[in-house]
Each structure stands twice: as structure tokens, then as C-alpha cells.
mmCIF file of C-alpha atoms in Angstrom:
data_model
loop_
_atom_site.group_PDB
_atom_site.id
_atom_site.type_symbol
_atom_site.label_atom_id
_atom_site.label_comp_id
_atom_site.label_asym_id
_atom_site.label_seq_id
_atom_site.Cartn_x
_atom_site.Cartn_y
_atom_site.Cartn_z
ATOM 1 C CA UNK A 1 -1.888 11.878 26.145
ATOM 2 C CA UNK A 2 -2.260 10.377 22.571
ATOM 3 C CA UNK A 3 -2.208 12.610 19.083
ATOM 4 C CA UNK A 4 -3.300 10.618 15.860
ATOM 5 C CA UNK A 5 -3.500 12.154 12.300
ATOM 6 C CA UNK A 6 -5.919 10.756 9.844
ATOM 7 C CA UNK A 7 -6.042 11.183 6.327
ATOM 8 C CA UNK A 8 -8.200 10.187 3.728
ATOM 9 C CA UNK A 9 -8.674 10.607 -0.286
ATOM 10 C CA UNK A 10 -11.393 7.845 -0.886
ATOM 11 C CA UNK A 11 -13.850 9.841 -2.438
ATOM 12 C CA UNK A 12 -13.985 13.187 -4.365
ATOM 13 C CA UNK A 13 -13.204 14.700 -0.644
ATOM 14 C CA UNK A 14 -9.990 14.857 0.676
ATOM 15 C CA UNK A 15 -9.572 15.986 4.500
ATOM 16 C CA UNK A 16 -6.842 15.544 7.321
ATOM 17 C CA UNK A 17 -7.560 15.335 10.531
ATOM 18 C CA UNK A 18 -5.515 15.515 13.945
ATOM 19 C CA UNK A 19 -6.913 14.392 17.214
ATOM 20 C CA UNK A 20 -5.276 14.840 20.347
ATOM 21 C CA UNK A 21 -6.494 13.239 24.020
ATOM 22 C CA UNK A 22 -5.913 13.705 26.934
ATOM 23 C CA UNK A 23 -6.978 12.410 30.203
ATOM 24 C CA UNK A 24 -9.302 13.720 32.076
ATOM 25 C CA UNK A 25 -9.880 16.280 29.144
ATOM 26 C CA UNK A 26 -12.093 17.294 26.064
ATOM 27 C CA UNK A 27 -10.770 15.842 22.622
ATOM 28 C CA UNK A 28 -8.836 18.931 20.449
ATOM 29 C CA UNK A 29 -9.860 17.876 16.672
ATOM 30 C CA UNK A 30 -8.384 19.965 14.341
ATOM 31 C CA UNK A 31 -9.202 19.266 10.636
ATOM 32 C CA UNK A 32 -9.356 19.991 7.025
ATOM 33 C CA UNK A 33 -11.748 19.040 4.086
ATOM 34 C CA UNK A 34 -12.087 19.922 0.573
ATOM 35 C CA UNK A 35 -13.802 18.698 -2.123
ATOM 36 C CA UNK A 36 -10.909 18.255 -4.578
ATOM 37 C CA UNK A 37 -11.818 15.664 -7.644
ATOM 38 C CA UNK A 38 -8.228 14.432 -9.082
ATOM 39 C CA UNK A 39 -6.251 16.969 -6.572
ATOM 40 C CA UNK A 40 -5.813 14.491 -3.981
ATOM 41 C CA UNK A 41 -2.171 13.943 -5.120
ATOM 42 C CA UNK A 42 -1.221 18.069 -4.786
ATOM 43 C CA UNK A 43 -3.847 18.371 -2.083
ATOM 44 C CA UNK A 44 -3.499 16.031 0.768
ATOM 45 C CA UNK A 45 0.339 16.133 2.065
ATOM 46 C CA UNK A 46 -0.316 20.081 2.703
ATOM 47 C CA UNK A 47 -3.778 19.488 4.930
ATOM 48 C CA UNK A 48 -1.901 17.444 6.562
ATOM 49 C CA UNK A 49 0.701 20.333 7.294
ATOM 50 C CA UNK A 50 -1.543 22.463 8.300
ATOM 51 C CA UNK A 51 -3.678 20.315 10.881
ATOM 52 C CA UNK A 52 -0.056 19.873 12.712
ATOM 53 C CA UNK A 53 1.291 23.807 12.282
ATOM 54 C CA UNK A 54 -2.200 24.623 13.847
ATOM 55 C CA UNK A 55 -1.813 22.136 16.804
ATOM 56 C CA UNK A 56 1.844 23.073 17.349
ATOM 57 C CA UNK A 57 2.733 19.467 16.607
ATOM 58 C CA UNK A 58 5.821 18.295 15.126
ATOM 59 C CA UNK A 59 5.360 15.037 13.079
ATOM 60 C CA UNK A 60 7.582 13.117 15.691
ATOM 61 C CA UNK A 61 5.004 13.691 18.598
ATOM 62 C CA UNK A 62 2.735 11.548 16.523
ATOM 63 C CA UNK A 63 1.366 8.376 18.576
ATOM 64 C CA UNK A 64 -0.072 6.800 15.337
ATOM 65 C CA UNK A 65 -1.495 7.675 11.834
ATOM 66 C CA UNK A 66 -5.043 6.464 10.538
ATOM 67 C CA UNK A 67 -6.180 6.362 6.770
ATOM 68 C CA UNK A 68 -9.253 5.790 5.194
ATOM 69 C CA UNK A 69 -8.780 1.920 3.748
ATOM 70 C CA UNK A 70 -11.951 1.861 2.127
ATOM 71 C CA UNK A 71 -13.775 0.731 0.094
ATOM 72 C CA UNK A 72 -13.858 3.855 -2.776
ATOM 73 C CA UNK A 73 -12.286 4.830 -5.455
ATOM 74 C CA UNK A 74 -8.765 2.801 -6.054
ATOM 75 C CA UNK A 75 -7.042 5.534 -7.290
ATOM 76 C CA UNK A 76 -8.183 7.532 -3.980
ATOM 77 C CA UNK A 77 -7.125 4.722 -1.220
ATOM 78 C CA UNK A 78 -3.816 4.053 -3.135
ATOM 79 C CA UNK A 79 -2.946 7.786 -2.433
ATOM 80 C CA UNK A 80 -4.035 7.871 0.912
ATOM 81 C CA UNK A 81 -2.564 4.348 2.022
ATOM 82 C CA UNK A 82 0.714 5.594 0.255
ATOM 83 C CA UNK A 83 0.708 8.760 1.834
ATOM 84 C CA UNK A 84 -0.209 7.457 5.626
ATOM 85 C CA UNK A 85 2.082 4.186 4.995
ATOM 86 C CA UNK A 86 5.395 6.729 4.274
ATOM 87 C CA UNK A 87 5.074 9.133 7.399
ATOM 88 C CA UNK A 88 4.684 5.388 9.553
ATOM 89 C CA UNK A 89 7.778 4.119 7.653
ATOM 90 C CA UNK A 90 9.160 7.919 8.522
ATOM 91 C CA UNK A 91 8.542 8.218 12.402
ATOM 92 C CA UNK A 92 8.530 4.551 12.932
ATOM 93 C CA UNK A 93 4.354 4.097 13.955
ATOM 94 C CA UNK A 94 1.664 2.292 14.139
ATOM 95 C CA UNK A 95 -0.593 2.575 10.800
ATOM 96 C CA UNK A 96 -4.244 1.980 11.708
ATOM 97 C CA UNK A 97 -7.188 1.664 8.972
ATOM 98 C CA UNK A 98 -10.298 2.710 8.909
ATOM 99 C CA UNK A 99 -13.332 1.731 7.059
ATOM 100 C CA UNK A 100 -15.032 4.325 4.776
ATOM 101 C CA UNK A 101 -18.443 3.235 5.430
ATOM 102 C CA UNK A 102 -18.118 2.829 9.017
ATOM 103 C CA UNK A 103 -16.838 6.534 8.810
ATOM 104 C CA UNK A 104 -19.725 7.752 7.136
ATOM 105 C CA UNK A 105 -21.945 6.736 9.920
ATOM 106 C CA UNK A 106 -19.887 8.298 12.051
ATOM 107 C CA UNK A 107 -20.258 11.391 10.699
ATOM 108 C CA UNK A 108 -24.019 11.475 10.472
ATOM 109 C CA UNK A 109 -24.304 10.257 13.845
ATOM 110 C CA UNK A 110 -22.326 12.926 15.088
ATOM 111 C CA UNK A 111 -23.686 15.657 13.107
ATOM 112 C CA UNK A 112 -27.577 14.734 12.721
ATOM 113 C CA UNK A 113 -27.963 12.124 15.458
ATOM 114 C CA UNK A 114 -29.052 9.525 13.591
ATOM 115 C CA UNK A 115 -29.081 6.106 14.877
ATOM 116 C CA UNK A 116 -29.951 3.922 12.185
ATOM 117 C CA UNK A 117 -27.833 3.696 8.855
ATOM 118 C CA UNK A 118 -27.495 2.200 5.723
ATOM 119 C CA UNK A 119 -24.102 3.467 4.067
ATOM 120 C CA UNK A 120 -23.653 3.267 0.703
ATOM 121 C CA UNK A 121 -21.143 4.355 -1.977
ATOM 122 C CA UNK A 122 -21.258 4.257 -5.680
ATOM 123 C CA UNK A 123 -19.107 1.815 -7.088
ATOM 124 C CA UNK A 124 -19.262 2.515 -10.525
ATOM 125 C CA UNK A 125 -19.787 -0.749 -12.836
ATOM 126 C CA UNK A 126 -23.448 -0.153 -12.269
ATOM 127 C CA UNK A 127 -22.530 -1.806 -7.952
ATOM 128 C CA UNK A 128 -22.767 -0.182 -4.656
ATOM 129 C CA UNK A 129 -20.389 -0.582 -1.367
ATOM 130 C CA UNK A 130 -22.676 -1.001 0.871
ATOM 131 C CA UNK A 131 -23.117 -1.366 4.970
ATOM 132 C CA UNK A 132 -25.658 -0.923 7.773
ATOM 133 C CA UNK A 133 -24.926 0.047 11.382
ATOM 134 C CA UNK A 134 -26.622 1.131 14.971
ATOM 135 C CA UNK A 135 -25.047 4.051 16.382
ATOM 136 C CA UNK A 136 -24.827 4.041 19.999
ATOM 137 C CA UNK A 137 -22.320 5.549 22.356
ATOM 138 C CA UNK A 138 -20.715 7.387 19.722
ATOM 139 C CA UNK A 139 -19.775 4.458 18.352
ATOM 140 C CA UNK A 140 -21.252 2.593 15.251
ATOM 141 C CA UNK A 141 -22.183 -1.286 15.380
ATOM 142 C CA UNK A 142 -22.052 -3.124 12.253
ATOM 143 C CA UNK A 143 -25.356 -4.753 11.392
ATOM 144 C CA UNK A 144 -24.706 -5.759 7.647
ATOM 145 C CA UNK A 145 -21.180 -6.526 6.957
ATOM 146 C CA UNK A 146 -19.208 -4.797 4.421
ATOM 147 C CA UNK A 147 -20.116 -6.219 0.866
ATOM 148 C CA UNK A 148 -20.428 -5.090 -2.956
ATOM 149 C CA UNK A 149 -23.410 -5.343 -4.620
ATOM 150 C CA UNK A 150 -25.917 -4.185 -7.460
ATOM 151 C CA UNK A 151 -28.819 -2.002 -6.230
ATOM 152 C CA UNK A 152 -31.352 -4.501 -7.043
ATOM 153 C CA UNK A 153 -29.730 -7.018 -4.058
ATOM 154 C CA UNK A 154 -30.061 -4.788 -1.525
ATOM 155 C CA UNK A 155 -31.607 -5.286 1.844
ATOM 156 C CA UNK A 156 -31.994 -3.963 5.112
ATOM 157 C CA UNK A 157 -30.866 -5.772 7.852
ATOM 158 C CA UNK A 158 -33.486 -9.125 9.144
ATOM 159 C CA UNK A 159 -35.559 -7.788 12.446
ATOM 160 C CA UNK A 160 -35.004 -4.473 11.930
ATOM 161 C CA UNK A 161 -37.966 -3.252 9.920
ATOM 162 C CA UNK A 162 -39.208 -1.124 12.335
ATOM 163 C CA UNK A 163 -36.881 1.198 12.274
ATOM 164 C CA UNK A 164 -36.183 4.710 10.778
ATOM 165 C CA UNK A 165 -33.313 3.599 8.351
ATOM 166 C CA UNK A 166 -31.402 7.012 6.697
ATOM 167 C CA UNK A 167 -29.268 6.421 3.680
ATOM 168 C CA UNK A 168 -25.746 7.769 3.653
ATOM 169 C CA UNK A 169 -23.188 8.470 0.997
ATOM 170 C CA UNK A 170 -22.925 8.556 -2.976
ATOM 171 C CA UNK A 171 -24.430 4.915 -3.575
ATOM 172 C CA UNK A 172 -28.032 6.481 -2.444
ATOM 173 C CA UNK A 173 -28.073 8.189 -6.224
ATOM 174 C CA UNK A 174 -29.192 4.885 -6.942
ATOM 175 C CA UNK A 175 -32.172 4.675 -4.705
ATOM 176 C CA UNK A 176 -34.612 4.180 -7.528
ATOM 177 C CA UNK A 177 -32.990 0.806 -8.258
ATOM 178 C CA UNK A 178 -33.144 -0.478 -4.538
ATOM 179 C CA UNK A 179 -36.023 -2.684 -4.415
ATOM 180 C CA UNK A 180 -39.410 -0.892 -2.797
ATOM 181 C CA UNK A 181 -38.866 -2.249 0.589
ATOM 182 C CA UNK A 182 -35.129 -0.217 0.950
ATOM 183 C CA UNK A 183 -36.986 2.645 -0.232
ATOM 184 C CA UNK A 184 -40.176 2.130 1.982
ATOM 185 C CA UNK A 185 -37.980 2.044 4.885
ATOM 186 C CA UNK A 186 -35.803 4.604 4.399
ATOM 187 C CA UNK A 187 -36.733 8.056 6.391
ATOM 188 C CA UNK A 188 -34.250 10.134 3.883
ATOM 189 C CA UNK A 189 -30.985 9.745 2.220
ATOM 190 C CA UNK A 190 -28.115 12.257 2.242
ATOM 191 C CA UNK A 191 -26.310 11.352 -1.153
ATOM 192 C CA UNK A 192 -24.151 14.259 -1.136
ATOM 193 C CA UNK A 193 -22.348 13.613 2.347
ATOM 194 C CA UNK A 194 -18.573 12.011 1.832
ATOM 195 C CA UNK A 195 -16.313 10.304 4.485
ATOM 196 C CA UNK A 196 -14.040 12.758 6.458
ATOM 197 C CA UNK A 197 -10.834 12.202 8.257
ATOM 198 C CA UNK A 198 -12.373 14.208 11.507
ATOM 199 C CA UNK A 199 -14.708 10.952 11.893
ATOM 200 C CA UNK A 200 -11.761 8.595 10.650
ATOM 201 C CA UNK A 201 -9.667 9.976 13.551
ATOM 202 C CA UNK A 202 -12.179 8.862 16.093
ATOM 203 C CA UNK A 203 -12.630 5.600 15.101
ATOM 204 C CA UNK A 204 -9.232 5.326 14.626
ATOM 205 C CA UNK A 205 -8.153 6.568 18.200
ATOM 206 C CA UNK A 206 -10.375 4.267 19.570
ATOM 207 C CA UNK A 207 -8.889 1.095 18.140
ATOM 208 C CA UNK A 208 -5.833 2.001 18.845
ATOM 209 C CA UNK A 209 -5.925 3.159 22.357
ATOM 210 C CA UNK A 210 -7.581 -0.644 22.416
ATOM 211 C CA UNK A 211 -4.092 -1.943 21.158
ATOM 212 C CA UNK A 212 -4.779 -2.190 17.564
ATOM 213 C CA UNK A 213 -2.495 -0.830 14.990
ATOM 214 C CA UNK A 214 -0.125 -2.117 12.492
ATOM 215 C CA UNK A 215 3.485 -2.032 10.967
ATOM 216 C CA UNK A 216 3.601 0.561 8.308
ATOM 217 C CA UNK A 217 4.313 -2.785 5.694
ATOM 218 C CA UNK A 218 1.285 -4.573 6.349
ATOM 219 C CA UNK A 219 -1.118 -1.308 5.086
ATOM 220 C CA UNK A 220 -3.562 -2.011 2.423
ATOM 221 C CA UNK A 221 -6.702 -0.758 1.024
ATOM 222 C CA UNK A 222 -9.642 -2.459 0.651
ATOM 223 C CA UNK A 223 -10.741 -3.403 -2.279
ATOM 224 C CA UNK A 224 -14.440 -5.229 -1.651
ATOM 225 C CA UNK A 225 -14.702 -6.143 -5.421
ATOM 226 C CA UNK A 226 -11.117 -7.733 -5.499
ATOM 227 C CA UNK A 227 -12.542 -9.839 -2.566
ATOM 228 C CA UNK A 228 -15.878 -11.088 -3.880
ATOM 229 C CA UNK A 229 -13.467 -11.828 -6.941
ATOM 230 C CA UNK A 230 -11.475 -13.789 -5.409
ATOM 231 C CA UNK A 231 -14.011 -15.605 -3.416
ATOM 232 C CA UNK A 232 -16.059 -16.497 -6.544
ATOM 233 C CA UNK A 233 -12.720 -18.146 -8.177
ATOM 234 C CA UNK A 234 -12.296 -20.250 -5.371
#
């Protein structure tokens, strides 16, 4: 058996999740969400209290804890990596992070059955966070990696046209500056949806169950506009 708590604060959500396996049985998720703009600080410690008082877990029967590492809002990851990175430090466990976008497909895969997705979150700075995926399996495959990137730049992924592309996440408030093709190919968009720890706990169960996992120490966010940054100085 395996229990993993997930947490996440990258967005104006905030949501704990715990996921237990077991062989041979159905998953128990147990969760909480809120939408909680600058709460995530008073917010996120208790949801994570309550996900284990409901489960009738103590924190030391933890296998692992899984955070949302982004990208979204800095001040959002920092709390969450902070907040995952001390209980790891605490019980001594693996840390494993999960991507927000890849979470977001997740969820509307799960929910709505959609197979084709173009995440997206609003940046700020007049950019978008921005990914594409195939859902398959329950599991989503990345078809246009992780990147930031003004509306205007944005395309769907090459020999994929054909498709019935939905847009997911906060970035798709910007759809009238994604150039006519995005928009032509886009079935719908669900702007209001945000990332949830439920989906994050999945994911994150997954990878580590395949061995992967890190030392509390190593945790950090991911900041896609740091990288490009850096990239463009080199």
C-alpha cells in the first residue's frame, strides 16, 4: 500500500489532496479545494489536516508528498514548495513535483473526457504558460513542451490539425489574441477551471511508484520565465 498527500497553491485555488493505493484495490482520494485569493498562507496547512483526520492517517504513515511546482503565480508555488518541502524535511520523504499544466489536463480528462488539450495559464506581463497534451490511459502525453509565451506566438502542435483541441485554464482569457488558427481549432475553452491537488496526487503517485522522487533539499518551483531568461543571457 502507498498514501501520498499533494498540495498545491499555484493559482487563486488552493486544495490538498490524499491518495491512498492499494493492491488489488480501488484508489481512496480524499480532497479539499477552495478558491482562496491571498489565503493560501492561513488556508493550506489546515486542508491538509483535514484530508489526513478524514483518512485516519497520521502524518508518519506518509509514503511521499507531491506539490504543485508550476508554473503560476510565484508567490503561490513558494508557499506550496515551502509547505510540502517542511513536512519531507519533518517525516524524512520523498518530495515529488508536479507540473501545473500537466495537472490541468488531468483534470479535464478525468472530469469531461477530453482527449486533446491545450493548457494555458495567464502569466501576467501581457504572456501565457502554455502546454499541449494527448490524454490516453488516464495519463496525459506532452505534445508541446512547457514554454512562456505572448498570445500572438501561439500554436498548436505540427500534424495535429485535425483534431478537436479544448483550451484549459486562465491563459484562455486571452483567446482573442491567439492567432485565428488556435481559435479555429479550438472546440471550446474552459477559462475558469484551476489545477487541483486531487489530479496532482495522481500524477504524482504514478511517478513515484515508478521510482521518482526527491530529497526534501532539492525542491523547487518552476519558474518558466526565469528559464527563458536565463537562456536568452546565455
Amino acid at each position: 500500500m502507498s498514501i501520498l498527500l499533494a498540495l498545491d497553491a499555484s493559482s487563486s485555488a488552493c486544495s490538498a489532496a490524499l491518495l491512498r493505493r492499494r493492491p488489488g484495490a480501488d484508489d481512496e482520494l480524499l480532497s479539499r479545494f477552495a478558491l482562496t485569493p491571498r489565503e493560501h498562507t492561513r488556508r493550506l496547512l489546515p486542508m491538509v489536516d483535514e484530508v489526513l483526520a478524514e483518512a485516519g492517517v497520521a502524518p508518519a504513515e506518509l509514503d511521499a508528498i507531491a506539490y504543485g511546482h508550476g508554473p503560476g503565480s510565484f508567490t503561490g508555488l513558494r508557499i506550496a514548495a515551502g509547505a510540502a518541502q517542511g513536512l519531507a524535511y519533518g517525516l524524512d520523504r520523498p518530495l515529488v513535483g508536479v507540473s501545473t499544466l500537466a495537472a490541468l489536463a488531468l483534470g479535464a480528462h478525468r472530469r469531461h473526457h477530453f482527449r486533446w488539450l491545450v493548457t494555458a495559464l495567464d502569466a501576467r506581463m501581457g504572456e501565457i504558460y502554455v502546454a499541449a497534451w494527448q490524454c490516453a490511459g488516464g495519463r496525459p502525453e506532452r505534445l508541446l513542451d512547457e514554454a512562456v509565451m505572448a498570445p500572438e506566438r501561439l500554436r498548436l502542435p505540427a500534424g495535429h490539425d485535425d483534431h478537436d483541441w479544448v483550451g484549459v485554464g486562465s491563459g484562455w482569457t486571452l483567446l482573442e489574441r491567439m492567432p485565428a488558427e488556435v481559435q479555429a481549432g479550438l472546440g471550446q475553452h474552459l477559462p475558469e477551471v484551476e489545477a487541483d491537488a486531487a489530479d496532482m496526487a495522481l500524477l504524482a503517485m504514478q511517478e513515484f511508484e515508478d521510482g521518482g522522487g526527491q530529497p526534501a533539499h532539492l525542491a523547487q518551483p518552476v519558474y518558466l520565465r526565469n528559464e527563458v531568461a536565463w537562456k536568452n543571457a546565455r
